[in-house]
Structure formats: C-alpha cells, structure tokens
mmCIF file of C-alpha atoms in Angstrom:
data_model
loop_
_atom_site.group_PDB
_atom_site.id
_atom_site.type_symbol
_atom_site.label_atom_id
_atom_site.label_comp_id
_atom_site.label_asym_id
_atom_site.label_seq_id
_atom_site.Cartn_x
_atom_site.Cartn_y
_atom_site.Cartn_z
ATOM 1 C CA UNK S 1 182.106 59.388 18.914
ATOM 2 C CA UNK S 2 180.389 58.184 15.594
ATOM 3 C CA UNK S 3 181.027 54.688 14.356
ATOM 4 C CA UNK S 4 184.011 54.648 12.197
ATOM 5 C CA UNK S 5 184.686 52.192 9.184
ATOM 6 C CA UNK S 6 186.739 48.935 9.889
ATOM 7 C CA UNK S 7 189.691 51.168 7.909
ATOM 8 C CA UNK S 8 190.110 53.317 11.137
ATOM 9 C CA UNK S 9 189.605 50.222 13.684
ATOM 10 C CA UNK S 10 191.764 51.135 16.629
ATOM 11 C CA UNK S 11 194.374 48.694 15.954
ATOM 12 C CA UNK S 12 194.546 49.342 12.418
ATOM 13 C CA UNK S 13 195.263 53.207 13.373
ATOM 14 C CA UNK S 14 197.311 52.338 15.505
ATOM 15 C CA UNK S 15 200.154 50.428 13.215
ATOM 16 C CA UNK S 16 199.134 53.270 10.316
ATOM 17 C CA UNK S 17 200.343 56.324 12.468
ATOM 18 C CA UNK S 18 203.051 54.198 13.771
ATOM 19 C CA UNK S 19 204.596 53.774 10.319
ATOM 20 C CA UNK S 20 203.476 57.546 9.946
ATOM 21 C CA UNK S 21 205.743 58.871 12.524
ATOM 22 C CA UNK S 22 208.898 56.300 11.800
ATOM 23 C CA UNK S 23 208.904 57.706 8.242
ATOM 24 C CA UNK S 24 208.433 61.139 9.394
ATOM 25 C CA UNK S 25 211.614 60.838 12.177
ATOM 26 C CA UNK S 26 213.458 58.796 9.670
ATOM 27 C CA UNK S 27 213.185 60.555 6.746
ATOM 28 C CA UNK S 28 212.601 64.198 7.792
ATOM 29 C CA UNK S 29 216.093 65.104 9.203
ATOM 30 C CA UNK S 30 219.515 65.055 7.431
ATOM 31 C CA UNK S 31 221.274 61.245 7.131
ATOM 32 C CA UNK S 32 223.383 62.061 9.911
ATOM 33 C CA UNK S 33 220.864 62.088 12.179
ATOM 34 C CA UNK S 34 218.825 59.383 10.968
ATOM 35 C CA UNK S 35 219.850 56.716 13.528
ATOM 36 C CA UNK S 36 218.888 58.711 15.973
ATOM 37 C CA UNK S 37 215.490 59.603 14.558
ATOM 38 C CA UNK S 38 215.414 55.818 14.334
ATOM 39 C CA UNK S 39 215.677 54.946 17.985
ATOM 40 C CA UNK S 40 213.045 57.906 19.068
ATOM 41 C CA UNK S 41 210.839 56.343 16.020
ATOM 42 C CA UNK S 42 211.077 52.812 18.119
ATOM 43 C CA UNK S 43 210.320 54.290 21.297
ATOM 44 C CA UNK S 44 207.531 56.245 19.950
ATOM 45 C CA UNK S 45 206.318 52.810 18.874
ATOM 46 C CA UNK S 46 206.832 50.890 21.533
ATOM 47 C CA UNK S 47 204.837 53.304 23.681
ATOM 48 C CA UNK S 48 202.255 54.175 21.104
ATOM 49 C CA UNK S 49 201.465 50.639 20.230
ATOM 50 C CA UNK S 50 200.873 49.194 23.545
ATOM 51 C CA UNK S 51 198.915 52.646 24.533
ATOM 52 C CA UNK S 52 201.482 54.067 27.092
ATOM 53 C CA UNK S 53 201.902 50.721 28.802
ATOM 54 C CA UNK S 54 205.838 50.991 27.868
ATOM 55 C CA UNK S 55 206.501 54.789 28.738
ATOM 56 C CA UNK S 56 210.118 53.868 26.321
ATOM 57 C CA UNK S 57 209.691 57.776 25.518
ATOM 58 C CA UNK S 58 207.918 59.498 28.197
ATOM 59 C CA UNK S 59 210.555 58.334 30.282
ATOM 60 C CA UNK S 60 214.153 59.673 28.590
ATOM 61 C CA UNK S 61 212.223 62.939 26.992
ATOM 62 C CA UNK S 62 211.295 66.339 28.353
ATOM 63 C CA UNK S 63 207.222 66.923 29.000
ATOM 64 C CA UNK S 64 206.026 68.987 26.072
ATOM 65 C CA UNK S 65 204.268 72.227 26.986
ATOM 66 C CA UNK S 66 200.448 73.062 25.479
ATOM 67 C CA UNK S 67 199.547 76.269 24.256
ATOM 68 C CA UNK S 68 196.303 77.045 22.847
ATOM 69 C CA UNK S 69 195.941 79.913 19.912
ATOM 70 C CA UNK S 70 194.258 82.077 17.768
ATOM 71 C CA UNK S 71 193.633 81.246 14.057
ATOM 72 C CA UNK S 72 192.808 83.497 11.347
ATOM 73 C CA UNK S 73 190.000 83.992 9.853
ATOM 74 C CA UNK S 74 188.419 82.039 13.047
ATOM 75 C CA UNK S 75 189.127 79.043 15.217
ATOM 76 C CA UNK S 76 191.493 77.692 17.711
ATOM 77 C CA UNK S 77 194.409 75.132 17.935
ATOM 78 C CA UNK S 78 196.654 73.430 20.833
ATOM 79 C CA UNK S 79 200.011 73.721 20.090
ATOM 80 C CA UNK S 80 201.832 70.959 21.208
ATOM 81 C CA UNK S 81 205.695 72.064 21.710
ATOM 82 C CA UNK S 82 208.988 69.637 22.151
ATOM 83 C CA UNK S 83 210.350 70.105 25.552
ATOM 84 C CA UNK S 84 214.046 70.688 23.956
ATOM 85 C CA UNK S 85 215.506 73.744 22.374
ATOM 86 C CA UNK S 86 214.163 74.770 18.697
ATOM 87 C CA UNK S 87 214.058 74.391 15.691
ATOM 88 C CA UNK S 88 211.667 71.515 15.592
ATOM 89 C CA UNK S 89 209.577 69.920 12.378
ATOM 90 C CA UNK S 90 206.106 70.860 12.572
ATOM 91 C CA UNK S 91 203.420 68.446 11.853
ATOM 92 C CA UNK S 92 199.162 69.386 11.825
ATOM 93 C CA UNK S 93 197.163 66.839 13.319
ATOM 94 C CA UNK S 94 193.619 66.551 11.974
ATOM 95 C CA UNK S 95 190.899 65.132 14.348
ATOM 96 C CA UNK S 96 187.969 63.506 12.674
ATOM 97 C CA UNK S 97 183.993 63.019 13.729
ATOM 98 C CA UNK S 98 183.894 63.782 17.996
ATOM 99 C CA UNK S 99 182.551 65.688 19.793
ATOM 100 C CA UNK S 100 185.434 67.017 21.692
ATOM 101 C CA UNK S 101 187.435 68.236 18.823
ATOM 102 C CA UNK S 102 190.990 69.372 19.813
ATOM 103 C CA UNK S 103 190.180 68.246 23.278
ATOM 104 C CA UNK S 104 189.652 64.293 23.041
ATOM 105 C CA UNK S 105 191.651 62.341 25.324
ATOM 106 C CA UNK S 106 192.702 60.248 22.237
ATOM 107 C CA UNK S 107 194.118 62.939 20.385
ATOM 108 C CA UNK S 108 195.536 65.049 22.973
ATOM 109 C CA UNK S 109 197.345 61.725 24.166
ATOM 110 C CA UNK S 110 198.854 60.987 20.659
ATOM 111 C CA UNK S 111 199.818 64.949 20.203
ATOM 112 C CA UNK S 112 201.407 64.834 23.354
ATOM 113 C CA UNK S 113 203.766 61.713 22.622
ATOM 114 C CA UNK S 114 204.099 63.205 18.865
ATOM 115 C CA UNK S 115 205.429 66.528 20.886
ATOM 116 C CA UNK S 116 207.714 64.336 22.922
ATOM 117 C CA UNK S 117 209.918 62.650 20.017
ATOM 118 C CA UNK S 118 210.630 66.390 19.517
ATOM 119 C CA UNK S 119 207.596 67.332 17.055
ATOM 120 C CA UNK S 120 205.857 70.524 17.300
ATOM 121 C CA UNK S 121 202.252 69.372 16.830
ATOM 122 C CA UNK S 122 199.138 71.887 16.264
ATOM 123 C CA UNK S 123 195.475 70.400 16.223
ATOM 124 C CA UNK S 124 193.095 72.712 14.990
ATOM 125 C CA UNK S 125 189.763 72.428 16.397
ATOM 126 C CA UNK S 126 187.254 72.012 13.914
ATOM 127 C CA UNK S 127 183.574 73.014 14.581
ATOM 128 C CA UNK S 128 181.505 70.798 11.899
ATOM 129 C CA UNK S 129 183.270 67.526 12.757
ATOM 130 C CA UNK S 130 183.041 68.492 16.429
ATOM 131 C CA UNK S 131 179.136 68.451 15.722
ATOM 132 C CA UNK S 132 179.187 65.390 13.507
ATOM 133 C CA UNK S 133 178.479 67.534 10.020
ATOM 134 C CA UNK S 134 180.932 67.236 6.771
ATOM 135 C CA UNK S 135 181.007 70.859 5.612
ATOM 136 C CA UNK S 136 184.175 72.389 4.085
ATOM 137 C CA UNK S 137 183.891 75.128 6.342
ATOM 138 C CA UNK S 138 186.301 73.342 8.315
ATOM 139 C CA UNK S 139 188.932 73.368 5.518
ATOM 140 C CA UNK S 140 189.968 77.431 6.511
ATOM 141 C CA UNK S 141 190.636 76.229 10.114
ATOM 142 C CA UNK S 142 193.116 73.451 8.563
ATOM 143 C CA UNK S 143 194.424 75.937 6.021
ATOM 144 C CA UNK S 144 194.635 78.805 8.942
ATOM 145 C CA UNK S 145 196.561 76.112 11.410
ATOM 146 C CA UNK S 146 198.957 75.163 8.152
ATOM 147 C CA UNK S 147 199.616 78.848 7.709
ATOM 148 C CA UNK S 148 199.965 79.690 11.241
ATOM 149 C CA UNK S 149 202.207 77.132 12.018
ATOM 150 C CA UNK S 150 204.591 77.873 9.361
ATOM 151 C CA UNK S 151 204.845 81.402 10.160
ATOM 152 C CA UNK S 152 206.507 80.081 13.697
ATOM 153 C CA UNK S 153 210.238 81.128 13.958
ATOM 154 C CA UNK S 154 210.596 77.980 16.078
ATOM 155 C CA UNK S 155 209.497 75.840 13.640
ATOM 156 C CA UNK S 156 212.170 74.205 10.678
ATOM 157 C CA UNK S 157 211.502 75.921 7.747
ATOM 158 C CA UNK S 158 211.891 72.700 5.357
ATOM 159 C CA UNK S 159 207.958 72.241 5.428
ATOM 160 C CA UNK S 160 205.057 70.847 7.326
ATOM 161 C CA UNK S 161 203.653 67.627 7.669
ATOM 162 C CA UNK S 162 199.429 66.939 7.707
ATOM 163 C CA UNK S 163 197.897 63.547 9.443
ATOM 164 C CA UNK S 164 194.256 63.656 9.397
ATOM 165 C CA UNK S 165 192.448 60.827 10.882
ATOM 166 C CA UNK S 166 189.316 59.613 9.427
ATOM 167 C CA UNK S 167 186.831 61.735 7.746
ATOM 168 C CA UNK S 168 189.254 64.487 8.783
ATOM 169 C CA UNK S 169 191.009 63.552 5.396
ATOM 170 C CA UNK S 170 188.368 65.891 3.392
ATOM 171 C CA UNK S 171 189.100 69.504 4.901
ATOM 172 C CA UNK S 172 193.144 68.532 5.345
ATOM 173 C CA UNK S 173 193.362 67.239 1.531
ATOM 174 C CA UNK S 174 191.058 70.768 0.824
ATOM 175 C CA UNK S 175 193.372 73.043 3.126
ATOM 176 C CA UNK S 176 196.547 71.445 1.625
ATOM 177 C CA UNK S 177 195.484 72.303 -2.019
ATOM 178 C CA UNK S 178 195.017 75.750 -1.078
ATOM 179 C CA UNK S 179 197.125 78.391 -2.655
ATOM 180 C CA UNK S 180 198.154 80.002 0.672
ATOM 181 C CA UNK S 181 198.939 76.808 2.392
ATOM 182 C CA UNK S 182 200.106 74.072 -0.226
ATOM 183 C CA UNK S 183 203.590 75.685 -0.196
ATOM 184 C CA UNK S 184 204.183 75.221 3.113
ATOM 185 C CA UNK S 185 203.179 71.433 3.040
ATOM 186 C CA UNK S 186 205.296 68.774 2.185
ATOM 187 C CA UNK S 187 203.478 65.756 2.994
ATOM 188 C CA UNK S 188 199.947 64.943 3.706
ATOM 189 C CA UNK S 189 199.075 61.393 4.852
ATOM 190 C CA UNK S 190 195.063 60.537 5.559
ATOM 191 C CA UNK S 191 194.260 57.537 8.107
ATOM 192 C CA UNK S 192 191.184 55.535 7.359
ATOM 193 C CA UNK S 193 189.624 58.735 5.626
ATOM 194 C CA UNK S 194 187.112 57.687 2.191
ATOM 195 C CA UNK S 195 186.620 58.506 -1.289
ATOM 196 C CA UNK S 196 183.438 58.867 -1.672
ATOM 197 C CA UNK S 197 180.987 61.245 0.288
ATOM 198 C CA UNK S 198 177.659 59.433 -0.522
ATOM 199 C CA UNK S 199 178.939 55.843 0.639
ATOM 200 C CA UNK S 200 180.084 57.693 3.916
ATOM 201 C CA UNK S 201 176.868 58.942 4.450
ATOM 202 C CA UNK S 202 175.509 55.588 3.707
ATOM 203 C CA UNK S 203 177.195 53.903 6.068
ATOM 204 C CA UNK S 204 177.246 56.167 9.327
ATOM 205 C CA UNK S 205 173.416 56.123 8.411
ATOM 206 C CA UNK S 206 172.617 52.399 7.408
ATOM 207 C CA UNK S 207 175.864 50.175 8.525
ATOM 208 C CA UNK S 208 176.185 49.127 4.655
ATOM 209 C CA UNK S 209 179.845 49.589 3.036
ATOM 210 C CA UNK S 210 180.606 48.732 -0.159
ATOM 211 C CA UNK S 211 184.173 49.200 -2.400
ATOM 212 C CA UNK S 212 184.653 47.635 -5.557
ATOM 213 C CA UNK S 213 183.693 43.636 -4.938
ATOM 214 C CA UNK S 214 184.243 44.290 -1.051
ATOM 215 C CA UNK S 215 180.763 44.958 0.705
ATOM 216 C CA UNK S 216 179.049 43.892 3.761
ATOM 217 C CA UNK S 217 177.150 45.645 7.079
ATOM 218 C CA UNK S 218 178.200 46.427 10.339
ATOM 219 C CA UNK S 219 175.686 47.337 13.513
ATOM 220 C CA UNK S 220 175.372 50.780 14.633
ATOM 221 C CA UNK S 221 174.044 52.040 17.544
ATOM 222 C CA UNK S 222 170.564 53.382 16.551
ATOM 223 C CA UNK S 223 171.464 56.937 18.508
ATOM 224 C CA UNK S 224 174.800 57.465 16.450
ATOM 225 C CA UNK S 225 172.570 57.064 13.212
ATOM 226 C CA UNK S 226 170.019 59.259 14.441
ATOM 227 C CA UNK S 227 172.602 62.292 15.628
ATOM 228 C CA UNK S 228 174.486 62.143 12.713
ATOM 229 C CA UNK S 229 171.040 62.895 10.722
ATOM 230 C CA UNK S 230 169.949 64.874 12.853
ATOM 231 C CA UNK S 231 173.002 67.301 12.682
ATOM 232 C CA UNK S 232 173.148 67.203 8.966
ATOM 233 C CA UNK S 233 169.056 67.424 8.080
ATOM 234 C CA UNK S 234 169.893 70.700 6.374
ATOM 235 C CA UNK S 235 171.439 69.024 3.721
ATOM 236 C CA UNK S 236 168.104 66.947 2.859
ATOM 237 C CA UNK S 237 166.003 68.736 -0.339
ATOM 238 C CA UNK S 238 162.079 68.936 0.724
#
C-alpha cells in the first residue's frame, strides 16, 4: 500500500474508528437500548484496539456472513451481514489507496468485527484507488453502494452511515452529496482523508507535508513514489 500521512498512522486510526463506532452504537438506536449499544461499543474496542488479541466480541456474537454483489451502473461490494435477526443499521465502509480494494486483510478484518456488533457493513470496491489513481470515477461506485444498500429490506430505514479511510474521503464526501444518495445518508465521517489535492500529490510524490505553520518530510520508499506516478502520468500536460 502507498505511504499514508502521519493523520492515518495505524494507531491514530485505530482510536479514530474506535470513537467512530462507540458513537455510532451509542447514538444510533433508541435510549432504551443505549446501554446495551454501550457494552457491544466496549467490546468492539477492546478487540479492535489491541487488533483481535481480546476476542471480547468475537467470542459472545454470531459470525457474520459475506456476500459479494452487483452495483449499478458498475462495480462490486462485500456485504458484510450481522449474524442475528434483522433489521440492522447499515454503515458503507470506504477503503482508501491499495491495491486489494474490498479484499485487504485490513479492511475485511475491521468489516467483519463492524458486522459482528450487529452492523450491516458494505465495502464497495473501488477501481482507481485499487490502482493508486484519484479520479472521481470512483464516486458512482460509493454513490451505487449508498443506494444499494438502502434499498435492502433488512436494513433500518433511519439512514446510513459512511466511514472512508484516507484518501477514500474524496469519492465518499462526492457520493454523499449526490442527489440520489444524500437522502439516504445521515452521517459521513472521513479518517485521515486531506483537503487539498495538490499537497496530496506532493507528498505521496516528494515526502513534504505542509498545513498552515505545521510542515516537515517524511521518507518514502522510492518504488511507492514511482507507482503512484506512474499510474497517474495521464494527468501530466506535455
């Protein structure tokens, strides 16, 4: 996978999509059920944070099931589904820059745990990031998963949830504002993603960062830098 800015350092990501998914069990069900939400929220944690070392959820909770599907106009998602009886909230988890897409170990991993505090999780697989571009092609395969996953009968009809992780921000921020899928969203949160295209592409390329007073260089591995211009060359003017 391409370097990623100190924002989305592992451990960083880590406590982010933690407090993600305790505001998203705490808050997304009615107040009687909130102290239950709670305790799946702290098991969540406690197995999320120390990267399945403390199974606190795997081991009370049903194994989710994995589906893969058909979005329209094109692409494909894994659907991750809740082990216990429907209605369940549904949440779209956007991967960023690798190579695997839908299918990284990483994501899969944090899908499947999502799926077992009793979220029904689709990841869209999105072609350009697979291949290290930025295009907003990939914003109509968020928008299709939004749209497809709101259409499920299974699936609570009080709205969807969007977590993109990294540079996965740009086509789930994109999707969201989209007529078709906007209405069906009702919260989009963006982990370590940027705000500025050009300072992206400056630092996958170069190692330089700079925001506001904050600046400074990291080391890349030479090959990252020279895939990630390699796969977007087409954007260079002769």
């Amino acid at each position: 996978m391409t370097s990623e800015p100190a924002a989305t350092h592992p451990v960083v990501r880590l406590l982010a999509v933690g407090a993600v998914c305790l505001v998203l069990l705490g808050l997304a069900v009615p107040v009687g059920l909130r102290a239950t939400a709670a305790v799946t929220a702290a098991r969540f944690l406690a197995e999320f944070l120390t990267e399945g070392r403390r199974p606190w959820l795997s081991s009370v909770t049903p194994a989710p099931s994995r589906e893969t599907l058909t979005l329209a106009p094109a692409g494909r998602a894994d659907l991750w589904r809740p082990g216990t009886p429907p209605p369940h909230r549904g949440l779209v988890l956007v991967h960023g820059l690798t190579p695997e897409g839908k299918d990284d170990p990483r994501l899969a991993w944090a899908a499947r745990l999502l799926a077992r505090a009793g979220l029904a999780v689709l990841v869209p697989d999105l072609p350009a990031m697979r291949s290290q571009r930025l295009r907003p092609d990939d914003a109509a395969v968020v928008a299709g998963a939004i749209t497809r996953l709101a259409a499920d009968p299974r699936i609570h009809p009080g709205g969807l949830a969007v977590v993109a992780v990294s540079v996965g921000a740009a086509p789930a921020l994109a999707a969201a504002g989209e007529a078709a899928a906007a209405r069906h969203v009702r919260l989009v949160v963006a982990l370590g993603g940027y705000a500025d295209a050009r300072e992206l592409v400056r630092y996958f390329t170069t190692g330089h960062y700079a925001f506001g007073e904050v600046s400074g260089r990291v080391r890349h591995d030479p090959a990252l830098a020279q895939a990630f211009v390699a796969a977007n060359l087409d954007l260079v003017r002769d």
